[in-house]
Short mmCIF file of C-alpha atoms in Angstrom, two decimals:
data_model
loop_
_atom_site.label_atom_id
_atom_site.label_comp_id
_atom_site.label_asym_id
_atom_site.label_seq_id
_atom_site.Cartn_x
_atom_site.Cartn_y
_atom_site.Cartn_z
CA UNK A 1 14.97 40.81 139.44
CA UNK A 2 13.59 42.73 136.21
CA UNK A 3 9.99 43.89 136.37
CA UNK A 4 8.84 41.83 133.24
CA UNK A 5 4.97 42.29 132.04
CA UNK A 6 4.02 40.40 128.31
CA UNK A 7 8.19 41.08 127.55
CA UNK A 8 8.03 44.68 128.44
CA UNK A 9 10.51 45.99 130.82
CA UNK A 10 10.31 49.03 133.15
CA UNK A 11 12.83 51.69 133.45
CA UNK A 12 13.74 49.64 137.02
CA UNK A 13 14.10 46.81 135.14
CA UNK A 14 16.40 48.20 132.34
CA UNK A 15 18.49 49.46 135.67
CA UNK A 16 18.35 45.78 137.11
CA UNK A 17 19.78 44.49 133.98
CA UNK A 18 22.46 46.88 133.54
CA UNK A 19 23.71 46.21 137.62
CA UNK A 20 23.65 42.57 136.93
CA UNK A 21 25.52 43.04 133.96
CA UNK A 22 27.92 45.23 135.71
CA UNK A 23 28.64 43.05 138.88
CA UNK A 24 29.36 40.19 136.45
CA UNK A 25 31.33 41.84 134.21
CA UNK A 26 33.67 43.13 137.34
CA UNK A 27 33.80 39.78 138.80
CA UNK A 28 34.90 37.67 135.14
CA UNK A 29 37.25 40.79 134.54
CA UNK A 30 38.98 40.44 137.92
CA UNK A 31 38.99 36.62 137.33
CA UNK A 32 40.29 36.89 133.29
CA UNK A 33 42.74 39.61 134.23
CA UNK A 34 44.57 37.22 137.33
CA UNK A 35 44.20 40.44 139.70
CA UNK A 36 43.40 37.55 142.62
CA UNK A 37 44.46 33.54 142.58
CA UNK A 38 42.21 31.74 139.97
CA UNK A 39 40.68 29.72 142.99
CA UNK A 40 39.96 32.21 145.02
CA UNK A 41 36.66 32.34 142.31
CA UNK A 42 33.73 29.62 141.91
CA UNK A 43 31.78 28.71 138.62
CA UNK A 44 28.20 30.91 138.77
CA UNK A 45 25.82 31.18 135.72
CA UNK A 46 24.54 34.20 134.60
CA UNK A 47 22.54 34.60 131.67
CA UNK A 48 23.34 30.67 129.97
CA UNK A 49 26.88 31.95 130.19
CA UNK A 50 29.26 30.07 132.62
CA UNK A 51 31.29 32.73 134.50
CA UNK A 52 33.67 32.91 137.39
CA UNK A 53 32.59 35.30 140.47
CA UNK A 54 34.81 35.69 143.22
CA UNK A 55 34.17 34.37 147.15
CA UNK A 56 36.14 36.39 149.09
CA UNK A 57 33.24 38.21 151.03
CA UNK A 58 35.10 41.65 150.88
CA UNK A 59 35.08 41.83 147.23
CA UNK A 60 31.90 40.15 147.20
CA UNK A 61 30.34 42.71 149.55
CA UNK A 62 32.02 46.18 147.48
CA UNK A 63 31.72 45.20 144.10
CA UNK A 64 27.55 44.55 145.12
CA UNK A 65 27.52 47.66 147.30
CA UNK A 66 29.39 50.45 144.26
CA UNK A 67 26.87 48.10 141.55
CA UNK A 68 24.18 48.43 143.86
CA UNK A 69 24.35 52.37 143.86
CA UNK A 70 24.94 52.45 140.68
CA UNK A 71 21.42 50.97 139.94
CA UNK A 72 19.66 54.15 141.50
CA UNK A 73 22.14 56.52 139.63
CA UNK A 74 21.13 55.26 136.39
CA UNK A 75 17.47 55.58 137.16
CA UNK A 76 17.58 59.30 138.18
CA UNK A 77 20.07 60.08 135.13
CA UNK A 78 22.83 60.60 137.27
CA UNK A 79 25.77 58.18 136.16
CA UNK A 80 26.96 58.16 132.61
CA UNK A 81 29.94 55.87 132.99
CA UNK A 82 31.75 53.25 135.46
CA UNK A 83 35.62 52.98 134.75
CA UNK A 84 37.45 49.61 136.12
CA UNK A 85 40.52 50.42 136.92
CA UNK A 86 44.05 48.29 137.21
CA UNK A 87 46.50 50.09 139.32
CA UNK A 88 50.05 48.47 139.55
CA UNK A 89 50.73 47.81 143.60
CA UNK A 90 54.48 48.91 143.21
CA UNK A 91 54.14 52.46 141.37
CA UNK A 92 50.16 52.90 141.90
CA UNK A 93 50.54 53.41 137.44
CA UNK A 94 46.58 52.64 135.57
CA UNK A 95 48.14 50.14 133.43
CA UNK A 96 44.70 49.10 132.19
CA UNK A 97 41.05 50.29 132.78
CA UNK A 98 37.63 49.32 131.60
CA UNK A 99 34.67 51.55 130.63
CA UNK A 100 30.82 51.58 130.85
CA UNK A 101 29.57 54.07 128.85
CA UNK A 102 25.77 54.40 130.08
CA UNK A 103 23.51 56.47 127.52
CA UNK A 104 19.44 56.83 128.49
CA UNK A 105 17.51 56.20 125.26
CA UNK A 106 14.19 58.53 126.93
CA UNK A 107 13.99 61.96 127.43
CA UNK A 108 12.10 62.15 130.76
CA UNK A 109 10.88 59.25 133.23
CA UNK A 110 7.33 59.54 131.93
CA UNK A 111 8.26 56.82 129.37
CA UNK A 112 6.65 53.47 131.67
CA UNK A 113 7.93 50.59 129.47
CA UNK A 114 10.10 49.38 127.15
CA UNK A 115 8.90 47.61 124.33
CA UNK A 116 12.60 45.32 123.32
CA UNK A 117 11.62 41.97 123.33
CA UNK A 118 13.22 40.19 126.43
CA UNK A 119 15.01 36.97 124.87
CA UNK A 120 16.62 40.20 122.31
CA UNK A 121 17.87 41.97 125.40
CA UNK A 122 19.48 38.73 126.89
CA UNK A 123 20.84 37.79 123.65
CA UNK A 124 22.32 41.13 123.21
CA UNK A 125 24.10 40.60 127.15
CA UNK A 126 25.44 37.15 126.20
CA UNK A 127 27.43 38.59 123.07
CA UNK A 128 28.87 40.96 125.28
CA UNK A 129 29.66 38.61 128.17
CA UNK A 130 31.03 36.04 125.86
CA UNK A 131 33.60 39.17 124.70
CA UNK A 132 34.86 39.90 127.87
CA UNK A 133 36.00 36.27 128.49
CA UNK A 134 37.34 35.73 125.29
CA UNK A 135 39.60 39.20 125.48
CA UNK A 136 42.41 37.32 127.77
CA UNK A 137 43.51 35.82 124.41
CA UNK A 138 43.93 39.49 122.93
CA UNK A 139 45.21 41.56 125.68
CA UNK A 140 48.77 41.65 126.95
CA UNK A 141 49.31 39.69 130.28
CA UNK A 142 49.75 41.80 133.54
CA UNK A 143 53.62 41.38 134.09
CA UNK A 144 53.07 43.61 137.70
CA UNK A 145 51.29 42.79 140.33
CA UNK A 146 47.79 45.12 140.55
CA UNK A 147 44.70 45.80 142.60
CA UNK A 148 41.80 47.21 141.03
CA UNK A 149 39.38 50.14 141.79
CA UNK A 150 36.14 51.34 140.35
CA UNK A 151 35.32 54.65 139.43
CA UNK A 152 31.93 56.26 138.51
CA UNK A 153 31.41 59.21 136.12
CA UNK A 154 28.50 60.98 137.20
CA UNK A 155 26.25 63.87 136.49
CA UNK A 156 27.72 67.60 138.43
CA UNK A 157 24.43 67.86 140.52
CA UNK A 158 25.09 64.21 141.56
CA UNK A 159 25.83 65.14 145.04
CA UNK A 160 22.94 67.85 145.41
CA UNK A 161 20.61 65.28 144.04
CA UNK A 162 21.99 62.23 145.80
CA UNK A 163 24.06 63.57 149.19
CA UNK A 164 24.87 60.13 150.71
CA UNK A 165 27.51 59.78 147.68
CA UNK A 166 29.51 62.27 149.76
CA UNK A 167 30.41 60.21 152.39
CA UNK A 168 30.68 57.44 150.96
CA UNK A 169 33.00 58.20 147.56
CA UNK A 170 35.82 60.75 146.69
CA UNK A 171 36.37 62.42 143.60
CA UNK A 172 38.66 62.17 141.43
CA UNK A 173 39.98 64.08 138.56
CA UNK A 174 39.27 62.28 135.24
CA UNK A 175 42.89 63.04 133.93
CA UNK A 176 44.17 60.60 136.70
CA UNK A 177 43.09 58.10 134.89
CA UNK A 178 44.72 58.24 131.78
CA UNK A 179 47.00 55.34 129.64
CA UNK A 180 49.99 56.84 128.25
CA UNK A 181 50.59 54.38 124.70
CA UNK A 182 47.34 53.27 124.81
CA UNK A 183 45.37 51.30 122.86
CA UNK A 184 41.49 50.84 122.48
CA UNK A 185 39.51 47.49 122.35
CA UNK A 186 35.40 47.76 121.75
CA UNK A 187 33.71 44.93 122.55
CA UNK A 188 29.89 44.89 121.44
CA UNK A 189 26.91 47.25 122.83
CA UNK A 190 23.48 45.99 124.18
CA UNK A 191 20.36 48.04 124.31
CA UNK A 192 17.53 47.68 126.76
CA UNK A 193 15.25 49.85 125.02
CA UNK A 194 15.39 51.97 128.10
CA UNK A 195 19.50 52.28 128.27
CA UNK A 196 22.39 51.59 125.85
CA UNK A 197 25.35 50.46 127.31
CA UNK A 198 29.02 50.34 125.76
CA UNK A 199 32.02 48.40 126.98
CA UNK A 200 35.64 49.43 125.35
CA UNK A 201 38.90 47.92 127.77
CA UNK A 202 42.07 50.36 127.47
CA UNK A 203 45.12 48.92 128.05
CA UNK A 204 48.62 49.63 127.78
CA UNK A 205 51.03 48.26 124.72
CA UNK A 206 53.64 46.16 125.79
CA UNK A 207 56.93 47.25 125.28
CA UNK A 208 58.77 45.66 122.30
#
């Protein structure tokens, strides 16, 4: 998966971790937030860290597709963030969304390695992964019934630079996504030495 040579990564590599990361973190999320039926998921490891990935093909097959694209985006500089969305099947409301803040740490794809030490990358993940399963206990639960979406914030000259995103993806105005009485929970950043990623979840209060 990552192209690893005496514990240097290269910039594909730092874009492998980052999609693995991602699909994961979609898959627990989904799982955590009871968007589907707990057994619709299965027990996978990823990292030393026991999470839940769902096996309905569909999802499966889109969340690995959007993560999969997202992978060449980050090595041409063209993504900056991916926004999971929870979108309330009665009123179509975001009651809840979760951001990816993706933020290159080289100025031009010269740069051929990263010097991080590899077991400080993965460490940095599992901190991270271990947050995001551990956040049921501090968000509110999801009274309405929701489906989920994922949305990528990317560069203006994405579709000049990468055309097949036009028939594939529409675009949406960032404003649409917006929590009115919101409130912020960061969970931990990792660093690949190539890319620094963020995770923050933005929920909803619930009414007193």
């Amino acid at each position: 998966m990552v192209s690893v040579q005496d514990h240097c990564i290269t910039l594909e590599g730092s874009a492998s971790f980052i999609h693995e990361y991602l699909k994961y973190s979609v898959h627990s999320i989904i799982y955590q937030r009871g968007i589907y039926p707990s057994e619709d998921f299965l027990p996978e490891e990823y990292n030393g860290v026991p999470m839940m990935v769902s096996r309905n093909s569909k999802i499966k097959y889109c969340i690995e597709q959007i993560m999969g694209e997202v992978k060449e985006l980050i090595m041409k500089q063209l993504i900056f963030k991916i926004t999971v969305c929870f979108i309330t099947l009665d009123k179509s409301e975001i009651i809840e969304r979760w951001d990816f803040n993706i933020k290159p740490q080289y100025e031009n794809e010269e740069v051929s390695t990263s010097y991080k030490p590899l077991p400080k990358i993965q460490s940095e993940i599992r901190e991270v992964m271990r947050q995001i399963i551990s956040t049921v206990s501090f968000l509110p639960c999801l009274e309405e019934r929701c489906t989920f979406d994922i949305i990528l914030h990317t560069a203006s000259n994405v579709f000049v630079k990468h055309p097949i995103m036009l028939k594939e993806y529409l675009e949406e105005d960032a404003a649409s996504i917006e929590i009115q009485n919101a409130q912020t929970l960061y969970l931990k950043q990792f660093s690949t030495g190539f890319n620094k990623v963020d995770t923050q979840v933005v929920y909803r209060k619930a009414e007193i």
